[in-house]
Amino acid sequence: MARPEHTTKIFDSDLEDLVLAITEMGGLAERQIAEAINALTTRDVRRAQRIITADAKIDAMQRNIEEKAVEVIARRQPVADDLRQVIGILRIANEVERIGDLAKNIGKRIIAIKGEDAPRTTMSGVDHMATLMLGQLRDVLDSFASRDVGKAVKVWMLDQDIDHLCTSLFQELLAYMMRRPVDSSLGAHLLFCTKNLERMGDHATNIAEAIHYMIRGEAFSKERPKADFTSALTVAMGRPTPGG
Amino acid sequence: MARPEHTTKIFDSDLEDLVLAITEMGGLAERQIAEAINALTTRDVRRAQRIITADAKIDAMQRNIEEKAVEVIARRQPVADDLRQVIGILRIANEVERIGDLAKNIGKRIIAIKGEDAPRTTMSGVDHMATLMLGQLRDVLDSFASRDVGKAVKVWMLDQDIDHLCTSLFQELLAYMMRRPVDSSLGAHLLFCTKNLERMGDHATNIAEAIHYMIRGEAFSKERPKADFTSALTVAMGRPTPGG
């Protein structure tokens, strides 16, 4: 269905604005994770407090993107591929916002465990997992900016590394809690931090799926694309469903 | 801005369909929670498996609502109050889907802890919290169906009870893990189940906020309505921000 050229141009410009807004929001989420890793490693309570405060900005960005995207849909009435771009952006904004919430939650836990001595090997495991997760978010945001579906699929596949690391950290933390029952509360907070990182990884794979949908133009199906995509690759790779 | 009567009628009918779809989706989420409580109390692994399987239906429902809502926005170009109804529905569908995910996760944990003996008093605490949470979801869905903003606000305020219960269950579970370090794994799964219930409560309050937005017509603001709403009531009630 051909549309007048000026309409197309206005839509393209709207879309560019939305893409830019996602990039900016994603950049802030990246910084929040980097800050969370730093605050967790150095047990920096003031830095943790700043992470908690900064999350409101990510929330506001998501709300703005949602508002603008709905306005674009209502005003430009995009169809097919164009509509898919706007919906994909709405979904990605939602995922990034959830990643932000998880970083904020890590901030709260850093404050809760201040003064308690964490086991050094476990902390280095958490640090490693967080760094891996940050790389995944960077890669998936790059794949969004460059519309590189291959890179998005790679992020999707690499998520299993984060899941494996999470499982082994869980075992390590539980063993630590058994050895030192008095540190159960610290251990539980670290379990939740680890789980938060794993969930961030899941959100990065959801972003990868949204990018796949935007570029490859998969039709809506009764099943969530996530489930389809997941189960297909699960069969191929013997990979368990993420998300615990 | 007056619109032709037939346009209004078509939009109203579209909206009714969406409201009905939310009601159906919410009903399924309620059943999933009730099943999860039952499976957790009786440690029924087959029931837990059914919960996991049934979650795909909630996911599909959300995807359908999203698809239909976007179609309504694109075709009918609703403005002001009408647009707010559709956006509110999109948000509520998103929250209910997340509640479904959390019920599914409890199902997975029931399977993971099969055969392990859980402390009776803690289990009855978890049961109590889950029942409270189910009541909250029912009430907020009722308030959606009857457009009763007072009831929605009540759900919002009662969430603190779930938060308090969660805190005391956490303390109980940690004490149990200290006493019986060998049961740390079981304890950790129950910690996550408890946390899942608390997060369901947060989603119920998000639904309450969406209803408030739909009915009272609060304008979009730079801050998330959640944050505004939360901080306003936090100041009034000395209530800590939910969400751990």
GROMACS .gro file of C-alpha atoms in nm:
model
  488
    1MET     CA    1   0.000   0.000   0.000
    2ALA     CA    2   0.181   0.311  -0.124
    3ARG     CA    3   0.156   0.624   0.089
    4PRO     CA    4   0.229   0.981  -0.014
    5GLU     CA    5   0.599   1.052   0.008
    6HIS     CA    6   0.564   1.328   0.269
    7THR     CA    7   0.370   1.092   0.499
    8THR     CA    8   0.649   0.837   0.469
    9LYS     CA    9   0.906   1.101   0.551
   10ILE     CA   10   0.719   1.218   0.859
   11PHE     CA   11   0.683   0.860   0.979
   12ASP     CA   12   1.052   0.790   0.916
   13SER     CA   13   1.146   1.095   1.117
   14ASP     CA   14   0.913   0.987   1.403
   15LEU     CA   15   1.069   0.643   1.395
   16GLU     CA   16   1.421   0.789   1.404
   17ASP     CA   17   1.327   0.983   1.716
   18LEU     CA   18   1.201   0.667   1.881
   19VAL     CA   19   1.515   0.473   1.785
   20LEU     CA   20   1.725   0.753   1.932
   21ALA     CA   21   1.520   0.749   2.252
   22ILE     CA   22   1.572   0.373   2.288
   23THR     CA   23   1.946   0.416   2.234
   24GLU     CA   24   1.961   0.681   2.501
   25MET     CA   25   1.752   0.474   2.743
   26GLY     CA   26   1.964   0.165   2.674
   27GLY     CA   27   2.281   0.365   2.735
   28LEU     CA   28   2.151   0.470   3.075
   29ALA     CA   29   2.061   0.109   3.162
   30GLU     CA   30   2.414   0.004   3.064
   31ARG     CA   31   2.559   0.267   3.294
   32GLN     CA   32   2.330   0.153   3.576
   33ILE     CA   33   2.455  -0.204   3.543
   34ALA     CA   34   2.819  -0.092   3.528
   35GLU     CA   35   2.756   0.116   3.841
   36ALA     CA   36   2.585  -0.178   4.011
   37ILE     CA   37   2.884  -0.405   3.940
   38ASN     CA   38   3.117  -0.140   4.075
   39ALA     CA   39   2.906  -0.073   4.385
   40LEU     CA   40   2.867  -0.443   4.455
   41THR     CA   41   3.240  -0.514   4.422
   42THR     CA   42   3.348  -0.217   4.629
   43ARG     CA   43   3.040  -0.232   4.857
   44ASP     CA   44   2.989   0.136   4.790
   45VAL     CA   45   2.664   0.236   4.959
   46ARG     CA   46   2.662   0.592   4.823
   47ARG     CA   47   2.701   0.465   4.469
   48ALA     CA   48   2.420   0.217   4.537
   49GLN     CA   49   2.202   0.505   4.651
   50ARG     CA   50   2.273   0.692   4.326
   51ILE     CA   51   2.169   0.385   4.125
   52ILE     CA   52   1.837   0.375   4.310
   53THR     CA   53   1.776   0.745   4.245
   54ALA     CA   54   1.874   0.728   3.877
   55ASP     CA   55   1.621   0.454   3.803
   56ALA     CA   56   1.338   0.710   3.801
   57LYS     CA   57   1.497   0.856   3.487
   58ILE     CA   58   1.476   0.521   3.306
   59ASP     CA   59   1.113   0.489   3.414
   60ALA     CA   60   1.037   0.835   3.279
   61MET     CA   61   1.213   0.754   2.952
   62GLN     CA   62   1.001   0.443   2.907
   63ARG     CA   63   0.685   0.637   2.976
   64ASN     CA   64   0.789   0.900   2.719
   65ILE     CA   65   0.868   0.639   2.455
   66GLU     CA   66   0.534   0.470   2.519
   67GLU     CA   67   0.355   0.802   2.488
   68LYS     CA   68   0.536   0.896   2.166
   69ALA     CA   69   0.492   0.553   2.010
   70VAL     CA   70   0.118   0.556   2.077
   71GLU     CA   71   0.098   0.906   1.929
   72VAL     CA   72   0.281   0.785   1.618
   73ILE     CA   73   0.043   0.488   1.581
   74ALA     CA   74  -0.264   0.709   1.626
   75ARG     CA   75  -0.144   0.987   1.396
   76ARG     CA   76   0.039   0.804   1.118
   77GLN     CA   77  -0.162   0.480   1.122
   78PRO     CA   78   0.138   0.273   1.014
   79VAL     CA   79   0.072  -0.075   0.878
   80ALA     CA   80   0.274  -0.392   0.822
   81ASP     CA   81   0.649  -0.336   0.849
   82ASP     CA   82   0.614   0.021   0.980
   83LEU     CA   83   0.372  -0.080   1.254
   84ARG     CA   84   0.607  -0.364   1.349
   85GLN     CA   85   0.890  -0.117   1.404
   86VAL     CA   86   0.683   0.088   1.648
   87ILE     CA   87   0.556  -0.218   1.837
   88GLY     CA   88   0.910  -0.356   1.854
   89ILE     CA   89   1.026  -0.029   2.007
   90LEU     CA   90   0.745  -0.037   2.263
   91ARG     CA   91   0.852  -0.386   2.365
   92ILE     CA   92   1.220  -0.301   2.386
   93ALA     CA   93   1.147   0.004   2.603
   94ASN     CA   94   0.950  -0.221   2.837
   95GLU     CA   95   1.238  -0.470   2.863
   96VAL     CA   96   1.499  -0.200   2.925
   97GLU     CA   97   1.280  -0.053   3.197
   98ARG     CA   98   1.269  -0.392   3.367
   99ILE     CA   99   1.647  -0.423   3.344
  100GLY     CA  100   1.665  -0.084   3.515
  101ASP     CA  101   1.437  -0.207   3.796
  102LEU     CA  102   1.665  -0.504   3.853
  103ALA     CA  103   1.974  -0.280   3.873
  104LYS     CA  104   1.788  -0.065   4.125
  105ASN     CA  105   1.703  -0.374   4.328
  106ILE     CA  106   2.073  -0.471   4.336
  107GLY     CA  107   2.140  -0.120   4.466
  108LYS     CA  108   1.893  -0.175   4.750
  109ARG     CA  109   2.055  -0.507   4.837
  110ILE     CA  110   2.402  -0.352   4.844
  111ILE     CA  111   2.271  -0.114   5.108
  112ALA     CA  112   2.107  -0.400   5.299
  113ILE     CA  113   2.429  -0.603   5.321
  114LYS     CA  114   2.665  -0.316   5.400
  115GLY     CA  115   2.927  -0.407   5.656
  116GLU     CA  116   2.887  -0.782   5.603
  117ASP     CA  117   3.184  -0.972   5.466
  118ALA     CA  118   3.106  -1.162   5.149
  119PRO     CA  119   3.306  -1.465   5.034
  120ARG     CA  120   3.572  -1.345   4.791
  121THR     CA  121   3.537  -1.624   4.533
  122THR     CA  122   3.160  -1.585   4.517
  123MET     CA  123   3.190  -1.210   4.476
  124SER     CA  124   3.428  -1.260   4.188
  125GLY     CA  125   3.175  -1.502   4.035
  126VAL     CA  126   2.897  -1.245   4.069
  127ASP     CA  127   3.127  -0.984   3.919
  128HIS     CA  128   3.205  -1.213   3.625
  129MET     CA  129   2.836  -1.286   3.565
  130ALA     CA  130   2.749  -0.916   3.581
  131THR     CA  131   3.023  -0.829   3.333
  132LEU     CA  132   2.898  -1.099   3.095
  133MET     CA  133   2.545  -0.963   3.132
  134LEU     CA  134   2.662  -0.607   3.060
  135GLY     CA  135   2.831  -0.731   2.742
  136GLN     CA  136   2.506  -0.898   2.637
  137LEU     CA  137   2.309  -0.577   2.686
  138ARG     CA  138   2.569  -0.378   2.491
  139ASP     CA  139   2.564  -0.629   2.206
  140VAL     CA  140   2.187  -0.644   2.184
  141LEU     CA  141   2.162  -0.264   2.183
  142ASP     CA  142   2.430  -0.253   1.913
  143SER     CA  143   2.234  -0.506   1.710
  144PHE     CA  144   1.927  -0.284   1.748
  145ALA     CA  145   2.115   0.027   1.633
  146SER     CA  146   2.277  -0.150   1.337
  147ARG     CA  147   1.971  -0.369   1.262
  148ASP     CA  148   2.201  -0.673   1.275
  149VAL     CA  149   1.972  -0.970   1.335
  150GLY     CA  150   2.267  -1.212   1.339
  151LYS     CA  151   2.416  -1.031   1.634
  152ALA     CA  152   2.079  -1.037   1.811
  153VAL     CA  153   2.053  -1.414   1.765
  154LYS     CA  154   2.406  -1.450   1.903
  155VAL     CA  155   2.302  -1.265   2.219
  156TRP     CA  156   2.002  -1.493   2.243
  157MET     CA  157   2.222  -1.801   2.224
  158LEU     CA  158   2.488  -1.676   2.463
  159ASP     CA  159   2.230  -1.631   2.736
  160GLN     CA  160   2.281  -1.995   2.828
  161ASP     CA  161   2.629  -1.904   2.954
  162ILE     CA  162   2.472  -1.661   3.200
  163ASP     CA  163   2.219  -1.926   3.304
  164HIS     CA  164   2.496  -2.179   3.366
  165LEU     CA  165   2.698  -1.928   3.564
  166CYS     CA  166   2.388  -1.846   3.768
  167THR     CA  167   2.332  -2.213   3.850
  168SER     CA  168   2.689  -2.262   3.964
  169LEU     CA  169   2.683  -1.941   4.171
  170PHE     CA  170   2.362  -2.059   4.335
  171GLN     CA  171   2.528  -2.385   4.432
  172GLU     CA  172   2.830  -2.198   4.564
  173LEU     CA  173   2.616  -1.959   4.766
  174LEU     CA  174   2.406  -2.240   4.911
  175ALA     CA  175   2.722  -2.428   5.009
  176TYR     CA  176   2.849  -2.109   5.172
  177MET     CA  177   2.521  -2.068   5.362
  178MET     CA  178   2.544  -2.427   5.484
  179ARG     CA  179   2.901  -2.374   5.602
  180ARG     CA  180   2.823  -2.041   5.762
  181PRO     CA  181   2.458  -2.043   5.868
  182VAL     CA  182   2.516  -1.716   6.049
  183ASP     CA  183   2.564  -1.551   5.707
  184SER     CA  184   2.233  -1.679   5.569
  185SER     CA  185   2.093  -1.329   5.531
  186LEU     CA  186   2.397  -1.209   5.335
  187GLY     CA  187   2.379  -1.527   5.129
  188ALA     CA  188   2.011  -1.471   5.053
  189HIS     CA  189   2.075  -1.114   4.935
  190LEU     CA  190   2.352  -1.242   4.709
  191LEU     CA  191   2.119  -1.516   4.578
  192PHE     CA  192   1.871  -1.243   4.481
  193CYS     CA  193   2.146  -1.030   4.323
  194THR     CA  194   2.252  -1.331   4.117
  195LYS     CA  195   1.892  -1.402   4.020
  196ASN     CA  196   1.851  -1.038   3.919
  197LEU     CA  197   2.148  -1.068   3.684
  198GLU     CA  198   2.002  -1.382   3.533
  199ARG     CA  199   1.670  -1.207   3.481
  200MET     CA  200   1.849  -0.916   3.315
  201GLY     CA  201   1.991  -1.174   3.077
  202ASP     CA  202   1.638  -1.295   3.002
  203HIS     CA  203   1.531  -0.940   2.924
  204ALA     CA  204   1.830  -0.904   2.689
  205THR     CA  205   1.709  -1.217   2.505
  206ASN     CA  206   1.359  -1.068   2.491
  207ILE     CA  207   1.512  -0.760   2.327
  208ALA     CA  208   1.691  -0.991   2.083
  209GLU     CA  209   1.355  -1.150   1.997
  210ALA     CA  210   1.194  -0.809   1.946
  211ILE     CA  211   1.475  -0.714   1.707
  212HIS     CA  212   1.427  -1.042   1.521
  213TYR     CA  213   1.057  -0.964   1.491
  214MET     CA  214   1.123  -0.609   1.368
  215ILE     CA  215   1.374  -0.708   1.103
  216ARG     CA  216   1.261  -1.049   0.987
  217GLY     CA  217   0.896  -0.955   1.000
  218GLU     CA  218   0.766  -1.264   1.175
  219ALA     CA  219   0.389  -1.251   1.189
  220PHE     CA  220   0.211  -1.232   1.521
  221SER     CA  221   0.118  -1.580   1.631
  222LYS     CA  222  -0.107  -1.721   1.901
  223GLU     CA  223   0.202  -1.819   2.094
  224ARG     CA  224   0.438  -1.554   2.217
  225PRO     CA  225   0.734  -1.522   1.982
  226LYS     CA  226   0.946  -1.581   2.292
  227ALA     CA  227   0.797  -1.925   2.351
  228ASP     CA  228   0.824  -2.020   1.984
  229PHE     CA  229   1.174  -1.893   1.952
  230THR     CA  230   1.280  -2.047   2.283
  231SER     CA  231   1.136  -2.389   2.228
  232ALA     CA  232   1.276  -2.408   1.875
  233LEU     CA  233   1.625  -2.340   1.997
  234THR     CA  234   1.575  -2.548   2.309
  235VAL     CA  235   1.513  -2.853   2.094
  236ALA     CA  236   1.809  -2.770   1.872
  237MET     CA  237   2.051  -2.702   2.152
  238GLY     CA  238   1.917  -2.898   2.446
  239ARG     CA  239   1.898  -2.566   2.628
  240PRO     CA  240   1.662  -2.539   2.922
  241THR     CA  241   1.406  -2.260   2.919
  242PRO     CA  242   1.557  -1.957   3.087
  243GLY     CA  243   1.406  -1.775   3.378
  244GLY     CA  244   1.437  -2.029   3.657
  245MET     CA  245  -1.381   1.693   1.982
  246ALA     CA  246  -1.709   1.534   1.874
  247ARG     CA  247  -1.693   1.230   1.652
  248PRO     CA  248  -1.967   1.080   1.434
  249GLU     CA  249  -2.193   0.857   1.640
  250HIS     CA  250  -2.119   0.540   1.445
  251THR     CA  251  -1.745   0.588   1.503
  252THR     CA  252  -1.809   0.619   1.875
  253LYS     CA  253  -2.019   0.303   1.869
  254ILE     CA  254  -1.754   0.104   1.687
  255PHE     CA  255  -1.489   0.223   1.931
  256ASP     CA  256  -1.708   0.139   2.231
  257SER     CA  257  -1.762  -0.208   2.095
  258ASP     CA  258  -1.386  -0.252   2.039
  259LEU     CA  259  -1.324  -0.136   2.393
  260GLU     CA  260  -1.582  -0.376   2.533
  261ASP     CA  261  -1.403  -0.661   2.357
  262LEU     CA  262  -1.075  -0.556   2.514
  263VAL     CA  263  -1.231  -0.528   2.860
  264LEU     CA  264  -1.375  -0.874   2.818
  265ALA     CA  265  -1.037  -1.010   2.709
  266ILE     CA  266  -0.871  -0.862   3.020
  267THR     CA  267  -1.140  -1.013   3.241
  268GLU     CA  268  -1.083  -1.353   3.086
  269MET     CA  269  -0.707  -1.323   3.113
  270GLY     CA  270  -0.733  -1.206   3.474
  271GLY     CA  271  -0.961  -1.500   3.555
  272LEU     CA  272  -0.701  -1.740   3.422
  273ALA     CA  273  -0.427  -1.571   3.627
  274GLU     CA  274  -0.646  -1.604   3.938
  275ARG     CA  275  -0.689  -1.976   3.870
  276GLN     CA  276  -0.314  -2.014   3.820
  277ILE     CA  277  -0.246  -1.858   4.160
  278ALA     CA  278  -0.512  -2.072   4.329
  279GLU     CA  279  -0.356  -2.378   4.166
  280ALA     CA  280  -0.010  -2.268   4.276
  281ILE     CA  281  -0.126  -2.232   4.638
  282ASN     CA  282  -0.284  -2.574   4.622
  283ALA     CA  283   0.019  -2.737   4.457
  284LEU     CA  284   0.257  -2.574   4.704
  285THR     CA  285   0.056  -2.681   5.008
  286THR     CA  286   0.003  -3.036   4.890
  287ARG     CA  287   0.341  -3.052   4.709
  288ASP     CA  288   0.156  -3.176   4.402
  289VAL     CA  289   0.411  -3.204   4.122
  290ARG     CA  290   0.160  -3.291   3.851
  291ARG     CA  291  -0.050  -2.989   3.935
  292ALA     CA  292   0.268  -2.779   3.929
  293GLN     CA  293   0.339  -2.914   3.581
  294ARG     CA  294  -0.009  -2.812   3.466
  295ILE     CA  295   0.050  -2.458   3.596
  296ILE     CA  296   0.369  -2.437   3.392
  297THR     CA  297   0.192  -2.557   3.077
  298ALA     CA  298  -0.109  -2.329   3.123
  299ASP     CA  299   0.108  -2.016   3.137
  300ALA     CA  300   0.151  -2.022   2.759
  301LYS     CA  301  -0.220  -1.945   2.733
  302ILE     CA  302  -0.183  -1.628   2.942
  303ASP     CA  303   0.112  -1.524   2.726
  304ALA     CA  304  -0.096  -1.578   2.412
  305MET     CA  305  -0.383  -1.378   2.561
  306GLN     CA  306  -0.154  -1.087   2.634
  307ARG     CA  307  -0.014  -1.096   2.281
  308ASN     CA  308  -0.369  -1.095   2.142
  309ILE     CA  309  -0.477  -0.804   2.359
  310GLU     CA  310  -0.168  -0.611   2.255
  311GLU     CA  311  -0.238  -0.683   1.889
  312LYS     CA  312  -0.604  -0.583   1.916
  313ALA     CA  313  -0.532  -0.270   2.119
  314VAL     CA  314  -0.275  -0.152   1.865
  315GLU     CA  315  -0.523  -0.220   1.586
  316VAL     CA  316  -0.787  -0.015   1.767
  317ILE     CA  317  -0.543   0.276   1.814
  318ALA     CA  318  -0.439   0.263   1.446
  319ARG     CA  319  -0.794   0.230   1.308
  320ARG     CA  320  -1.005   0.442   1.541
  321GLN     CA  321  -0.743   0.703   1.635
  322PRO     CA  322  -0.891   0.754   1.979
  323VAL     CA  323  -0.791   1.066   2.171
  324ALA     CA  324  -0.801   1.183   2.533
  325ASP     CA  325  -1.018   0.965   2.754
  326ASP     CA  326  -1.071   0.698   2.486
  327LEU     CA  327  -0.700   0.664   2.419
  328ARG     CA  328  -0.638   0.639   2.793
  329GLN     CA  329  -0.871   0.342   2.815
  330VAL     CA  330  -0.679   0.151   2.549
  331ILE     CA  331  -0.339   0.234   2.699
  332GLY     CA  332  -0.465   0.135   3.045
  333ILE     CA  333  -0.574  -0.199   2.904
  334LEU     CA  334  -0.235  -0.253   2.740
  335ARG     CA  335  -0.066  -0.190   3.075
  336ILE     CA  336  -0.300  -0.416   3.269
  337ALA     CA  337  -0.247  -0.700   3.021
  338ASN     CA  338   0.127  -0.660   3.068
  339GLU     CA  339   0.094  -0.677   3.447
  340VAL     CA  340  -0.132  -0.983   3.441
  341GLU     CA  341   0.113  -1.158   3.210
  342ARG     CA  342   0.389  -1.096   3.461
  343ILE     CA  343   0.172  -1.233   3.742
  344GLY     CA  344   0.127  -1.545   3.528
  345ASP     CA  345   0.505  -1.577   3.484
  346LEU     CA  346   0.550  -1.566   3.861
  347ALA     CA  347   0.288  -1.837   3.915
  348LYS     CA  348   0.469  -2.049   3.656
  349ASN     CA  349   0.796  -1.992   3.840
  350ILE     CA  350   0.637  -2.114   4.164
  351GLY     CA  351   0.529  -2.424   3.971
  352LYS     CA  352   0.890  -2.486   3.867
  353ARG     CA  353   1.010  -2.447   4.225
  354ILE     CA  354   0.747  -2.691   4.356
  355ILE     CA  355   0.896  -2.947   4.119
  356ALA     CA  356   1.249  -2.859   4.227
  357ILE     CA  357   1.175  -2.915   4.598
  358LYS     CA  358   0.966  -3.229   4.563
  359GLY     CA  359   1.035  -3.483   4.833
  360GLU     CA  360   1.189  -3.227   5.068
  361ASP     CA  361   1.014  -3.163   5.397
  362ALA     CA  362   0.927  -2.798   5.448
  363PRO     CA  363   0.871  -2.648   5.795
  364ARG     CA  364   0.498  -2.657   5.866
  365THR     CA  365   0.466  -2.310   6.019
  366THR     CA  366   0.650  -2.147   5.730
  367MET     CA  367   0.435  -2.328   5.476
  368SER     CA  368   0.124  -2.203   5.648
  369GLY     CA  369   0.271  -1.851   5.636
  370VAL     CA  370   0.336  -1.884   5.262
  371ASP     CA  371  -0.016  -2.018   5.219
  372HIS     CA  372  -0.158  -1.721   5.408
  373MET     CA  373   0.041  -1.473   5.201
  374ALA     CA  374  -0.065  -1.641   4.877
  375THR     CA  375  -0.431  -1.632   4.980
  376LEU     CA  376  -0.402  -1.263   5.065
  377MET     CA  377  -0.238  -1.201   4.728
  378LEU     CA  378  -0.514  -1.390   4.546
  379GLY     CA  379  -0.773  -1.173   4.722
  380GLN     CA  380  -0.586  -0.862   4.608
  381LEU     CA  381  -0.585  -0.978   4.246
  382ARG     CA  382  -0.957  -1.060   4.262
  383ASP     CA  383  -1.038  -0.722   4.413
  384VAL     CA  384  -0.833  -0.527   4.163
  385LEU     CA  385  -0.991  -0.716   3.872
  386ASP     CA  386  -1.334  -0.648   4.023
  387SER     CA  387  -1.248  -0.282   4.051
  388PHE     CA  388  -1.148  -0.287   3.684
  389ALA     CA  389  -1.474  -0.454   3.578
  390SER     CA  390  -1.690  -0.221   3.790
  391ARG     CA  391  -1.470   0.088   3.729
  392ASP     CA  392  -1.453   0.134   4.105
  393VAL     CA  393  -1.150   0.353   4.168
  394GLY     CA  394  -1.203   0.345   4.545
  395LYS     CA  395  -1.166  -0.031   4.546
  396ALA     CA  396  -0.851  -0.003   4.335
  397VAL     CA  397  -0.697   0.241   4.583
  398LYS     CA  398  -0.786   0.002   4.865
  399VAL     CA  399  -0.593  -0.276   4.690
  400TRP     CA  400  -0.305  -0.037   4.647
  401MET     CA  401  -0.303   0.041   5.019
  402LEU     CA  402  -0.344  -0.317   5.137
  403ASP     CA  403  -0.030  -0.421   4.951
  404GLN     CA  404   0.169  -0.317   5.257
  405ASP     CA  405   0.018  -0.614   5.443
  406ILE     CA  406   0.167  -0.848   5.185
  407ASP     CA  407   0.499  -0.669   5.210
  408HIS     CA  408   0.502  -0.705   5.589
  409LEU     CA  409   0.411  -1.070   5.567
  410CYS     CA  410   0.689  -1.119   5.314
  411THR     CA  411   0.943  -0.960   5.547
  412SER     CA  412   0.842  -1.178   5.839
  413LEU     CA  413   0.843  -1.493   5.623
  414PHE     CA  414   1.191  -1.403   5.502
  415GLN     CA  415   1.311  -1.376   5.861
  416GLU     CA  416   1.146  -1.705   5.947
  417LEU     CA  417   1.299  -1.881   5.647
  418LEU     CA  418   1.644  -1.742   5.718
  419ALA     CA  419   1.619  -1.855   6.081
  420TYR     CA  420   1.515  -2.199   5.955
  421MET     CA  421   1.814  -2.208   5.717
  422MET     CA  422   2.046  -2.116   6.002
  423ARG     CA  423   1.902  -2.390   6.221
  424ARG     CA  424   1.905  -2.649   5.943
  425PRO     CA  425   2.187  -2.556   5.704
  426VAL     CA  426   2.130  -2.885   5.524
  427ASP     CA  427   1.792  -2.750   5.407
  428SER     CA  428   1.943  -2.433   5.258
  429SER     CA  429   1.836  -2.528   4.907
  430LEU     CA  430   1.475  -2.587   5.011
  431GLY     CA  431   1.487  -2.263   5.208
  432ALA     CA  432   1.620  -2.071   4.907
  433HIS     CA  433   1.339  -2.203   4.683
  434LEU     CA  434   1.084  -2.098   4.944
  435LEU     CA  435   1.250  -1.755   4.968
  436PHE     CA  436   1.201  -1.717   4.593
  437CYS     CA  437   0.839  -1.840   4.613
  438THR     CA  438   0.773  -1.580   4.883
  439LYS     CA  439   0.943  -1.312   4.678
  440ASN     CA  440   0.731  -1.413   4.377
  441LEU     CA  441   0.415  -1.363   4.581
  442GLU     CA  442   0.536  -1.023   4.694
  443ARG     CA  443   0.610  -0.928   4.333
  444MET     CA  444   0.260  -1.043   4.232
  445GLY     CA  445   0.132  -0.799   4.492
  446ASP     CA  446   0.336  -0.522   4.330
  447HIS     CA  447   0.182  -0.605   3.992
  448ALA     CA  448  -0.164  -0.591   4.150
  449THR     CA  449  -0.082  -0.240   4.274
  450ASN     CA  450   0.039  -0.149   3.925
  451ILE     CA  451  -0.299  -0.263   3.794
  452ALA     CA  452  -0.465  -0.046   4.059
  453GLU     CA  453  -0.261   0.249   3.935
  454ALA     CA  454  -0.359   0.178   3.573
  455ILE     CA  455  -0.726   0.174   3.677
  456HIS     CA  456  -0.679   0.502   3.862
  457TYR     CA  457  -0.525   0.649   3.548
  458MET     CA  458  -0.807   0.519   3.327
  459ILE     CA  459  -1.087   0.649   3.545
  460ARG     CA  460  -0.949   0.964   3.702
  461GLY     CA  461  -0.774   1.070   3.384
  462GLU     CA  462  -0.441   1.166   3.533
  463ALA     CA  463  -0.224   1.323   3.267
  464PHE     CA  464   0.095   1.157   3.157
  465SER     CA  465   0.382   1.310   3.348
  466LYS     CA  466   0.759   1.294   3.324
  467GLU     CA  467   0.759   1.064   3.623
  468ARG     CA  468   0.589   0.728   3.603
  469PRO     CA  469   0.240   0.747   3.752
  470LYS     CA  470   0.360   0.461   3.973
  471ALA     CA  471   0.636   0.671   4.125
  472ASP     CA  472   0.406   0.970   4.171
  473PHE     CA  473   0.129   0.765   4.320
  474THR     CA  474   0.368   0.570   4.537
  475SER     CA  475   0.558   0.861   4.676
  476ALA     CA  476   0.239   1.053   4.744
  477LEU     CA  477   0.097   0.772   4.949
  478THR     CA  478   0.435   0.690   5.100
  479VAL     CA  479   0.449   1.036   5.247
  480ALA     CA  480   0.090   1.012   5.366
  481MET     CA  481   0.122   0.669   5.519
  482GLY     CA  482   0.490   0.629   5.598
  483ARG     CA  483   0.480   0.325   5.374
  484PRO     CA  484   0.808   0.202   5.226
  485THR     CA  485   0.834   0.169   4.849
  486PRO     CA  486   0.729  -0.183   4.751
  487GLY     CA  487   0.936  -0.418   4.544
  488GLY     CA  488   1.224  -0.502   4.776
   0.00000   0.00000   0.00000
